[in-house]
Every structure is written in structure tokens, then in C-alpha cells.
Coordinates of C-alpha atoms in Angstrom, one line a residue:
X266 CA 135.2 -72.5 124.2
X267 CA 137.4 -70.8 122.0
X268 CA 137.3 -68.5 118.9
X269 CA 138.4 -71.3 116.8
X270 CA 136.2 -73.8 117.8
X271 CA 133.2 -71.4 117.6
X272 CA 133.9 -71.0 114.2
X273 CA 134.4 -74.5 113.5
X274 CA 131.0 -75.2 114.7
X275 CA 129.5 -72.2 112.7
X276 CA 130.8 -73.8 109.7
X277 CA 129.5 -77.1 110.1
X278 CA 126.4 -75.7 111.1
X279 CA 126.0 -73.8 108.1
X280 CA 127.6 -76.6 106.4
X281 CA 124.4 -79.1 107.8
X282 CA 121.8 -76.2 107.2
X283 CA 122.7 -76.0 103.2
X284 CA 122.8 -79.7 103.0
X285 CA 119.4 -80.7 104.7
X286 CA 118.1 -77.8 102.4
X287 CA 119.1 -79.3 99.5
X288 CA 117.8 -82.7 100.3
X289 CA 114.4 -81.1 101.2
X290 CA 114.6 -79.8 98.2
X291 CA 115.9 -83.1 96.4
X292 CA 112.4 -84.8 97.8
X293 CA 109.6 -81.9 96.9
X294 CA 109.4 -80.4 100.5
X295 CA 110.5 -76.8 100.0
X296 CA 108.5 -74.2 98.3
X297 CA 107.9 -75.4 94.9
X298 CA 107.1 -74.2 91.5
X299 CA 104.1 -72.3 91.4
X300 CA 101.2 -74.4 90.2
X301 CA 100.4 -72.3 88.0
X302 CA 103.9 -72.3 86.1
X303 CA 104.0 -76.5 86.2
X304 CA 100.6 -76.5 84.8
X305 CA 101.8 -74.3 81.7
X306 CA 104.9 -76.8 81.2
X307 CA 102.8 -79.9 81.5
X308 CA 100.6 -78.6 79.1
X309 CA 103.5 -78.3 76.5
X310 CA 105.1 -81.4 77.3
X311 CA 101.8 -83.3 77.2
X312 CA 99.7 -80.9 74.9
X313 CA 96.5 -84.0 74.2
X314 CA 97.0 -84.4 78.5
X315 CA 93.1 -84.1 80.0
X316 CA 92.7 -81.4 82.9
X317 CA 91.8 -84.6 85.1
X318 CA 94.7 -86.3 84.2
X319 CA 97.2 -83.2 84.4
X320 CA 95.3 -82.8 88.2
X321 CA 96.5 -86.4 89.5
X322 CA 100.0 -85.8 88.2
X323 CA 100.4 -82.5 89.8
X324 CA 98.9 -83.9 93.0
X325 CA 96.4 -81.2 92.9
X326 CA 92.8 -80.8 92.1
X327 CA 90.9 -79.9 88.8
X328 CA 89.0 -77.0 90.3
X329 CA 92.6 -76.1 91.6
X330 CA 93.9 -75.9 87.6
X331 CA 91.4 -74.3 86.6
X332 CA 91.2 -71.4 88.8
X333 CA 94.9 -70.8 88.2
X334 CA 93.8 -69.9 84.7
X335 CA 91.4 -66.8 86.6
X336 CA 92.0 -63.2 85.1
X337 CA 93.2 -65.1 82.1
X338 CA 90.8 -68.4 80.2
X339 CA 88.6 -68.7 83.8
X340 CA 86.3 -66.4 85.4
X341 CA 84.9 -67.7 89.2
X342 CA 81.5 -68.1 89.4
X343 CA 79.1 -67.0 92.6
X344 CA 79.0 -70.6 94.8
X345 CA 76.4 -72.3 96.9
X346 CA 73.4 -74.0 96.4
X347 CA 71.1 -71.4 95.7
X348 CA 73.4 -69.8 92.8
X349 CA 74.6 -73.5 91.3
X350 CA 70.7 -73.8 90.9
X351 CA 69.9 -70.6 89.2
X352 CA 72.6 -71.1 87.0
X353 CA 71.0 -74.6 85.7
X354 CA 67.5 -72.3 85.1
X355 CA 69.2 -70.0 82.7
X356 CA 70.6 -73.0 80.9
X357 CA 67.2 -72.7 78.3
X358 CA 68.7 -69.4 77.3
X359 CA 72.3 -70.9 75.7
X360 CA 70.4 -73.1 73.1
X361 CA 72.1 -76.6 71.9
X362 CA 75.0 -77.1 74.3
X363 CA 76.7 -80.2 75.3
X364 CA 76.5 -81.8 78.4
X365 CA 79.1 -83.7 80.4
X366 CA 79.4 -86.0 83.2
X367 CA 82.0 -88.9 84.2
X368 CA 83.8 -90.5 86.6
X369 CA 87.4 -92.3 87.0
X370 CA 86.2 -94.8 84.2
X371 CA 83.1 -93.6 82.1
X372 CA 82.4 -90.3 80.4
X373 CA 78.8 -89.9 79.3
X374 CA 78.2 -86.3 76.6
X375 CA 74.8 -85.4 75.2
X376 CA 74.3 -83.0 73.0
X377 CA 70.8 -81.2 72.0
X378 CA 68.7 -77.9 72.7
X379 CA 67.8 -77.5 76.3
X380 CA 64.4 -76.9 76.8
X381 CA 62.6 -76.3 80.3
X382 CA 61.5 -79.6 81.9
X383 CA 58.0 -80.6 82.3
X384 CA 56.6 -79.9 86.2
X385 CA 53.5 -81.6 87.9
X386 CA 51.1 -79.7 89.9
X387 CA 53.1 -79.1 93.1
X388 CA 56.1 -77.5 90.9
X389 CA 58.6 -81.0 90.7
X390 CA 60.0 -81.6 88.0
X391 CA 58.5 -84.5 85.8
X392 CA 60.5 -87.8 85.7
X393 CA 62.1 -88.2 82.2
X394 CA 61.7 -84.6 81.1
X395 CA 65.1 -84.0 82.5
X396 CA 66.0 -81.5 84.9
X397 CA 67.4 -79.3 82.3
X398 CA 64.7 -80.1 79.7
X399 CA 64.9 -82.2 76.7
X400 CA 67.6 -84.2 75.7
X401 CA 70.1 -82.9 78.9
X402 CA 68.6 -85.4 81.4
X403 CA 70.3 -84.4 85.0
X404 CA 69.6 -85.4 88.6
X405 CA 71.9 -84.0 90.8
X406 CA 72.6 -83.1 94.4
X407 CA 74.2 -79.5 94.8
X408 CA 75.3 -80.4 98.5
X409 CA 78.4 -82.1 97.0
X410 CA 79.1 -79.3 95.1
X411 CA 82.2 -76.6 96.4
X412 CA 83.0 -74.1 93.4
X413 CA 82.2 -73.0 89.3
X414 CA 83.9 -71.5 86.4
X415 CA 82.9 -70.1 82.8
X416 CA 86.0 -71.8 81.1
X417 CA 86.5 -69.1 77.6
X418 CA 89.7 -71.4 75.8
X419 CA 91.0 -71.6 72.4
X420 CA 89.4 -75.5 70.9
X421 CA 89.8 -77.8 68.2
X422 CA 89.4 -76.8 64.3
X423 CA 90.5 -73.0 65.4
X424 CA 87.4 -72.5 67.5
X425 CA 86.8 -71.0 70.8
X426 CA 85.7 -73.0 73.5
X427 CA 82.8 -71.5 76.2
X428 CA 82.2 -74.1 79.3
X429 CA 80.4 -73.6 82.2
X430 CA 82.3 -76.0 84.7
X431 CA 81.1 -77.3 88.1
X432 CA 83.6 -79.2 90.8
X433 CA 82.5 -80.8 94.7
X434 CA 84.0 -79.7 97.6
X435 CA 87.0 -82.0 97.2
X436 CA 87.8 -79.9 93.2
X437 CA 86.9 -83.1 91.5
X438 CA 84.9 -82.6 88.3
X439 CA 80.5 -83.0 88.6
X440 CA 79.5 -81.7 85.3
X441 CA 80.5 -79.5 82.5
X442 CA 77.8 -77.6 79.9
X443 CA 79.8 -76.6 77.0
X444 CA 78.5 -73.7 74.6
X445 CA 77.7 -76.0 71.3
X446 CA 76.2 -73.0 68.8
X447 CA 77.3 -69.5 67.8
X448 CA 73.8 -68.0 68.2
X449 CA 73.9 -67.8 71.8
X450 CA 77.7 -66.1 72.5
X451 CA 75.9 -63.3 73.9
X452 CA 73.8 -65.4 75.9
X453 CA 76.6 -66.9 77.2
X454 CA 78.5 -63.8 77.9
X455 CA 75.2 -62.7 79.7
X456 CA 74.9 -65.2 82.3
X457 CA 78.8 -65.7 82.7
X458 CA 78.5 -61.7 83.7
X459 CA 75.6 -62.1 86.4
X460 CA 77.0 -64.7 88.2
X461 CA 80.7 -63.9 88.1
X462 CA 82.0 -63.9 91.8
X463 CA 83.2 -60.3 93.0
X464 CA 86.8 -61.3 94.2
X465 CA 88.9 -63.1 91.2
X466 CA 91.3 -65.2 92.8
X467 CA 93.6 -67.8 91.4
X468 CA 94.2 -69.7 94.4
X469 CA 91.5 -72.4 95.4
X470 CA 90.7 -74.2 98.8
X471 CA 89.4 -77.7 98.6
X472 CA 89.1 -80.2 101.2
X473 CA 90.9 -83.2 101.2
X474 CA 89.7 -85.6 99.2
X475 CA 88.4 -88.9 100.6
X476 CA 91.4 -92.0 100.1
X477 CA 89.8 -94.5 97.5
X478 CA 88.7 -97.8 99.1
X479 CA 86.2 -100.9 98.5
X480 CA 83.1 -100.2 99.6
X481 CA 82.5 -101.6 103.0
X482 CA 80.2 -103.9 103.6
X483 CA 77.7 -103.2 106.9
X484 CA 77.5 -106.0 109.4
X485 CA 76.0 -109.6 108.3
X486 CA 72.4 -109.3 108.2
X487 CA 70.3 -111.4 110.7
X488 CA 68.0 -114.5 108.9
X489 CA 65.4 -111.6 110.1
X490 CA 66.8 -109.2 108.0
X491 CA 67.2 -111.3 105.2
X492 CA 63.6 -112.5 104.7
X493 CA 62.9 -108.8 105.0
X494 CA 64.3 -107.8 102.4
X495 CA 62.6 -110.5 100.6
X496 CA 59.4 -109.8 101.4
X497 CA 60.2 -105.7 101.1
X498 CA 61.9 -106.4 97.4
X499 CA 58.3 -108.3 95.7
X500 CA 56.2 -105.3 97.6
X501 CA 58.3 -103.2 95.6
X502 CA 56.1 -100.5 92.9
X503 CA 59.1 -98.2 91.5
X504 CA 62.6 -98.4 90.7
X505 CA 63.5 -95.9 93.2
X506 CA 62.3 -97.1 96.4
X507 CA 65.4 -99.9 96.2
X508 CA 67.7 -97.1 97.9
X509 CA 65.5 -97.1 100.7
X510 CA 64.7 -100.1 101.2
X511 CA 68.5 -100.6 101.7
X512 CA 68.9 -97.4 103.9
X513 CA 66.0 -98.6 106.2
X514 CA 67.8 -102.6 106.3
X515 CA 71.7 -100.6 106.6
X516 CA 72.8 -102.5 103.7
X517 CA 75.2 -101.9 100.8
X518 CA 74.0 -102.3 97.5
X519 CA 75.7 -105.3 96.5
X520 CA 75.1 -106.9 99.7
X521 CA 71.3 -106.7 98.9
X522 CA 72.1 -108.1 95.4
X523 CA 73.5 -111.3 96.7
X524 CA 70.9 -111.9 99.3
X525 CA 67.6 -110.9 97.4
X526 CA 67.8 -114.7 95.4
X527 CA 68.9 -115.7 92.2
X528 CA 65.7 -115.0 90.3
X529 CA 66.0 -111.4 91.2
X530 CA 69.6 -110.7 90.6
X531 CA 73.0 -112.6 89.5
X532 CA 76.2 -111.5 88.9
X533 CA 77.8 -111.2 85.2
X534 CA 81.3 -111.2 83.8
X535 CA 83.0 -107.8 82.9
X536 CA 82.8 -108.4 79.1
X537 CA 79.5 -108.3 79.7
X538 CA 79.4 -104.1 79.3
X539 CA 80.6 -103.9 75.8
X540 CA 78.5 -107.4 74.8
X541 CA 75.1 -105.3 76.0
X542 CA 76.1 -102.1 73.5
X543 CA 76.5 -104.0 70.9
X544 CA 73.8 -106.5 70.6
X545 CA 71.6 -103.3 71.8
X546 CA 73.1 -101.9 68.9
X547 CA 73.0 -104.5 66.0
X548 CA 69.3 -105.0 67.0
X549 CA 68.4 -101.7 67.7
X550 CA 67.2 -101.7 71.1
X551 CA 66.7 -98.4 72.6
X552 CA 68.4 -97.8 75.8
X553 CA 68.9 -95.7 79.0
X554 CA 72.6 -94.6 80.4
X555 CA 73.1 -93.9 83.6
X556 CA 75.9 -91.7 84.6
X557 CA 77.2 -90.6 87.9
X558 CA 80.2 -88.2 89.6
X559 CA 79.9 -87.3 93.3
X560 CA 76.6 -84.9 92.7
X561 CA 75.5 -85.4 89.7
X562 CA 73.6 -88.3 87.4
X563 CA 73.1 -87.8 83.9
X564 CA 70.9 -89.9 81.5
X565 CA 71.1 -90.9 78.1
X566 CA 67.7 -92.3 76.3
X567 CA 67.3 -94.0 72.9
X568 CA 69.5 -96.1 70.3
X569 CA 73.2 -96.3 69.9
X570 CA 74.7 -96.5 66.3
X571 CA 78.3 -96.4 65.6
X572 CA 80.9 -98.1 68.5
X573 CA 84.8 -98.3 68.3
X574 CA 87.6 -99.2 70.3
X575 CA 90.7 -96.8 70.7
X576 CA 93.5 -97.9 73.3
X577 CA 91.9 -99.1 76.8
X578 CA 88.4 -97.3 75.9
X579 CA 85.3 -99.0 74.4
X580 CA 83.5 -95.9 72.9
X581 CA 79.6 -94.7 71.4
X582 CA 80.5 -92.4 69.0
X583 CA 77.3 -90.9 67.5
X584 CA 76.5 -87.4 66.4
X585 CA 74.4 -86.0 69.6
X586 CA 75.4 -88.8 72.1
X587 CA 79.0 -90.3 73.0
X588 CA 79.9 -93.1 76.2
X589 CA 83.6 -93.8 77.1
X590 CA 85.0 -97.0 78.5
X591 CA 87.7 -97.5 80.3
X592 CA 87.1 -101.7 79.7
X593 CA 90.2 -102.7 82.3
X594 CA 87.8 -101.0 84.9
X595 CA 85.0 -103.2 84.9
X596 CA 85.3 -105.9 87.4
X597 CA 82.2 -107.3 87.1
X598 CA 78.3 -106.5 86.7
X599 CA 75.1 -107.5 88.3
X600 CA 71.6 -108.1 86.3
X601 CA 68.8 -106.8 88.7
X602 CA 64.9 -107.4 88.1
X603 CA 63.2 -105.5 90.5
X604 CA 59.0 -105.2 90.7
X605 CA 57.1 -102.6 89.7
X606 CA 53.3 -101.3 89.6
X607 CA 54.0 -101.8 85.5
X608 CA 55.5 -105.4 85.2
X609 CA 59.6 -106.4 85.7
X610 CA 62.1 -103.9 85.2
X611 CA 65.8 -105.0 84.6
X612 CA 69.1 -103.2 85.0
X613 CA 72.5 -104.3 84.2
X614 CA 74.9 -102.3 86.4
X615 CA 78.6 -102.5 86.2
X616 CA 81.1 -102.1 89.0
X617 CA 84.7 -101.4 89.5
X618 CA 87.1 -104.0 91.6
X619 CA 86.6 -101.9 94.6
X620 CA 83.0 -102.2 94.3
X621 CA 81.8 -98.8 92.8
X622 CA 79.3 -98.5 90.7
X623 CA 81.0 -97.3 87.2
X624 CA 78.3 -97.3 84.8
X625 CA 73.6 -98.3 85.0
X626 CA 72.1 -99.2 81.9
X627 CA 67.5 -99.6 81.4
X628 CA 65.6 -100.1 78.4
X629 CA 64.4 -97.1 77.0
X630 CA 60.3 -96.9 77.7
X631 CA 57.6 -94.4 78.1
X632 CA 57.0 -94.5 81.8
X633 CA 54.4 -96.3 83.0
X634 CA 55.2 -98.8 80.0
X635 CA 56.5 -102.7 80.4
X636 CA 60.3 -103.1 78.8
X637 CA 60.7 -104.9 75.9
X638 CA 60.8 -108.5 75.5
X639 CA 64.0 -107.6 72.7
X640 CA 65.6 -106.5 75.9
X641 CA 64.7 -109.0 78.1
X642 CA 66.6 -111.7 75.4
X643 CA 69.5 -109.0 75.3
X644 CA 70.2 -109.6 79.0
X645 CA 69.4 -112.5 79.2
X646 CA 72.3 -113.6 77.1
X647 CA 74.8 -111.4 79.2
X648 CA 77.5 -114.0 80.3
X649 CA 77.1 -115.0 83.9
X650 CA 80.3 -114.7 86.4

């Protein structure tokens, strides 16, 4: 070959090279903007843009945008079980805080002094005391949970924000406590300073998060099975032996629903949700929220006042309590009596159109008390579908 032709080749080579970089770059595949950077320009494009929002249109996780803020608005806190748990034991120490839990389409916030929780003789933790104490009602599993952050950020009015924030494995969001006095800064400071990890980094590894999908169904249940569950669902003496009754038959929750028998459980329509609030509301019926992320279930107990509508979200606004909507989420709903060792207690649980659970509501009671007959008429009202 040539000297010419060698160059000729060279050329087109380089030619090729430049042009497949550019494409690359065209579709997102070379290095890109520093997250970091695109966070900071999203923020002043879209100013009122949520962090879980800003994550999904980044392609990245919360956890991951908030640890970019390290050294600056974030410090990293110490991570694991045994630190995630200690952390929720000083929580007595910051006072009135406000407490926060949500998924894709419901946002539950309580707001009151945290006070330790009521424990029985053997050291658990009373039911209804709240794991926190008072009005801050948590269950949670810290297995899910991967990483946390004291959050120190400039908030609405011209005040400062102070958040403790907690994400799973995957950098999604379990619960945030949020610093709701001034009498406790140095509280605050306190604990953020004994748990603060040694090594600072802005970068954050998270696993892959799982690819949203209905909820599959197990395999249909022998006749056998069936009358099993039957039988198993009127033996019933507490609410929370129904998750293991349906771990011991291998059967989803909805599954169980539609086989237990009509007098037991039927399904509702999705207006349904915002129907319950409100006659719970214009009759004041006391009631219990449930809440869940992927760790964590928080409670809400007692009456709801003032409601509103704003955009695609069905709100509770009330001073120490507020409950967010997203109303296009709810497929449908399911009205479930169960037995107990104290008389019928009914749920009205909502689900998404993949079958996830979205949002539980109870009747508020004193345990070891019958629900209300008010609330018994309230759902029995509930539109069927």
C-alpha cells in the first residue's frame, strides 16, 4: 500500500472516529454533565421541582441528589441497622418535629412532640404508642434501608430547613423527620454530629432499582386451599395475623380478598378514597391512615377537618396532620372485615392499577375496643366496583 492511500485511510478513519463520537454524544452515551451541575440547573429551571421528581428526570436516585449536596446543605450519616435505630431513640431529644412518609401516590406528614413509646414487660414496644412515641406513629423495617443524611437547606418564609432523611438500598425515599421548633437547634446539631459518617463523599452507590410491575399472582389455589383460608379467616383474633395466614397459604393479598366470600370482602370503585374522607369528615368520624414506602409504615389517628383539591391531588390539610392524593392513581379499593377477639374490624384499602397497595384506612379506637357503628354506615355506603 502506498503513502497516499495510507493517508487516505487515516483520514477517513479519523473522519469515522469524530463522527460516531458525536453521535454517542448526540444520544447521552459519553461522559455527561456531572450530576451534580444538572441538578443545580434543574433546580433553576424548575425552582417548585420535588427532589423525587428532579430524581426520575435525571434518571438517578434521591439518595443520589442528595449526597451531591455533601460538604455543602448534606452531611452522611453513619449506615446500618444498628445506627438507623439509635438515631430513631434520640428522636425524644429534637422536640415537635414533622414526620414524613409517601410513596409514588400518597404522602402522609404528622406533626407533634415525640415522646418515648410505651413498652410491655419483655421491652416491645406497645401497639399504638408509636414507635417514636406520641403522635409520630412508625413501624418500619431497617433491612430495606441503604443510606441517611442531616439535610441543613434554606426553606419557605426565609427559614432554615434541618431534615434528617432516610433512603433503601435502591436511594428511594423511606422517611424524612424534619426539625419543626427552634428550641432544639442544638439538639439537632448534637445528634447530626454523633452520627456523621467519617468519609464525606458526594458520590453514592445504590442498587438497581427493581422495574415496576403488577403484582403477580401465585398459582390458582386448590378447592383445599380455598376452604382453608375460609376456615383460617373466621379463626382469626387480630388484624395482624392476615399476613400470615397468606404467607403460610402462598397467596397474594388480593387473591385472598377475592376468595375469602363476599361477606368478608368486596371490591369498591376508585372514587371511593376521597368519598371515605369526606363523609369521615362531615360526620366526624375519627380515623386511622396507614402509610407505606419500601421500610417504613406510618400512622395517622383521629379526625380530619379541612380537605381541598389542587391539580391531580386530593389533599387533608389540617394544622398537625396533612394526606396527599394523587386521585388518577387509584384503580380501585377493597372493603375487608376481618374477625377479631373484640368484634368486626373493617378496612378500606386502596390500590393502584398494577395492584399495589397505595393507601389503608381503620377507624380510630382504643384497642381492645369494637369500631363504631358511624363507621360501619360510612363504609358501608362506599360505592361498590
Amino acid at each position: 500500500m502506498n503513502h497516499h492511500n495510507r493517508k487516505s485511510r487515516t483520514l477517513r478513519t479519523g473522519a469515522g472516529a469524530i463522527a460516531l463520537a458525536a453521535a454517542l454524544l448526540a444520544a447521552g452515551c459519553a461522559t455527561q454533565q456531572p450530576l451534580a451541575e444538572r441538578w443545580a440547573q434543574l433546580r433553576v429551571e424548575q425552582p417548585k421541582t420535588h427532589p423525587r421528581d428532579a430524581a426520575q428526570k435525571l434518571g438517578v436516585s434521591e439518595a443520589q441528589l442528595v449526597a451531591t449536596d455533601v460538604g455543602r446543605q448534606a452531611v452522611r450519616l453513619n449506615d446500618g441497622e444498628q445506627n438507623f435505630k439509635a438515631i430513631f431513640e434520640r428522636l425524644p431529644e429534637l422536640g415537635r418535629i414533622k414526620a414524613i412518609t409517601r410513596n409514588d401516590n400518597v404522602v402522609l406528614e404528622r406533626s407533634g412532640a415525640v415522646t418515648p413509646p410505651r413498652r410491655d414487660a419483655e421491652g416491645r414496644v406497645t401497639p399504638g404508642t408509636g414507635f417514636a412515641g406520641g403522635p409520630i406513629d412508625l413501624r418500619f423495617s431497617t433491612a430495606q434501608w441503604g443510606s441517611a443524611f442531616a439535610v441543613v437547606q434554606p426553606g419557605r418564609g426565609g427559614k432554615t430547613s434541618r431534615s434528617l432523611q432516610f433512603f433503601d438500598r435502591y436511594g428511594d425515599a423511606v422517611h424524612k423527620v424534619y426539625l419543626d421548633n427552634d428550641e432544639h437547634i442544638a439538639a439537632f446539631d448534637k445528634l447530626v454530629a454523633d452520627f456523621r459518617m467519617a468519609e464525606q463523599r458526594t458520590e453514592l452507590k445504590v442498587e438497581p432499582a427493581p422495574a415496576p410491575g403488577p403484582v403477580v399472582a401465585n398459582a390458582k389455589p386448590s378447592e383445599e386451599d380455598i376452604k382453608e383460608l375460609r376456615l383460617s379467616w373466621h379463626e382469626l383474633t387480630d388484624v395482624h395475623q392476615f399476613p400470615r395466614l397468606l404467607r403460610d397459604l402462598k397467596l397474594t393479598r388480593e387473591q385472598a380478598l377475592q376468595l375469602i366470600g363476599g361477606d368478608s370482602a368486596w371490591r369498591i370503585q376508585p372514587q371511593a378514597a376521597q368519598a371515605l374522607i369526606e363523609d369521615a369528615r362531615s360526620r366526624k368520624q375519627p380515623i386511622m391512615v396507614f402509610v407505606s414506602s419500601r421500610g417504613m409504615t406510618q400512622i395517622y389517628s383521629g379526625p380530619v377537618d379541612k380537605t381541598s383539591t389542587s391539580g391531580e391531588w386530593y389533599n387533608v390539610l389540617d394544622p398537625d396532620f396533612n394526606l396527599h392524593l394523587r386521585q388518577a392513581a387509584v384503580d380501585h379499593g377493597w372493603v375487608v372485615r376481618r374477625p377479631t377477639d373484640h368484634g368486626i374490624v373493617t378496612s378500606v384499602e386502596f390500590y393502584d392499577a398494577r395492584g399495589n397497595m397505595i393507601v389503608n384506612f381503620f377507624s380510630r379506637r382504643d384497642r381492645g375496643q369494637e369500631e363504631t357503628t358511624l363507621w360501619r354506615s360510612i363504609v358501608g355506603a362506599l360505592p361498590r366496583g
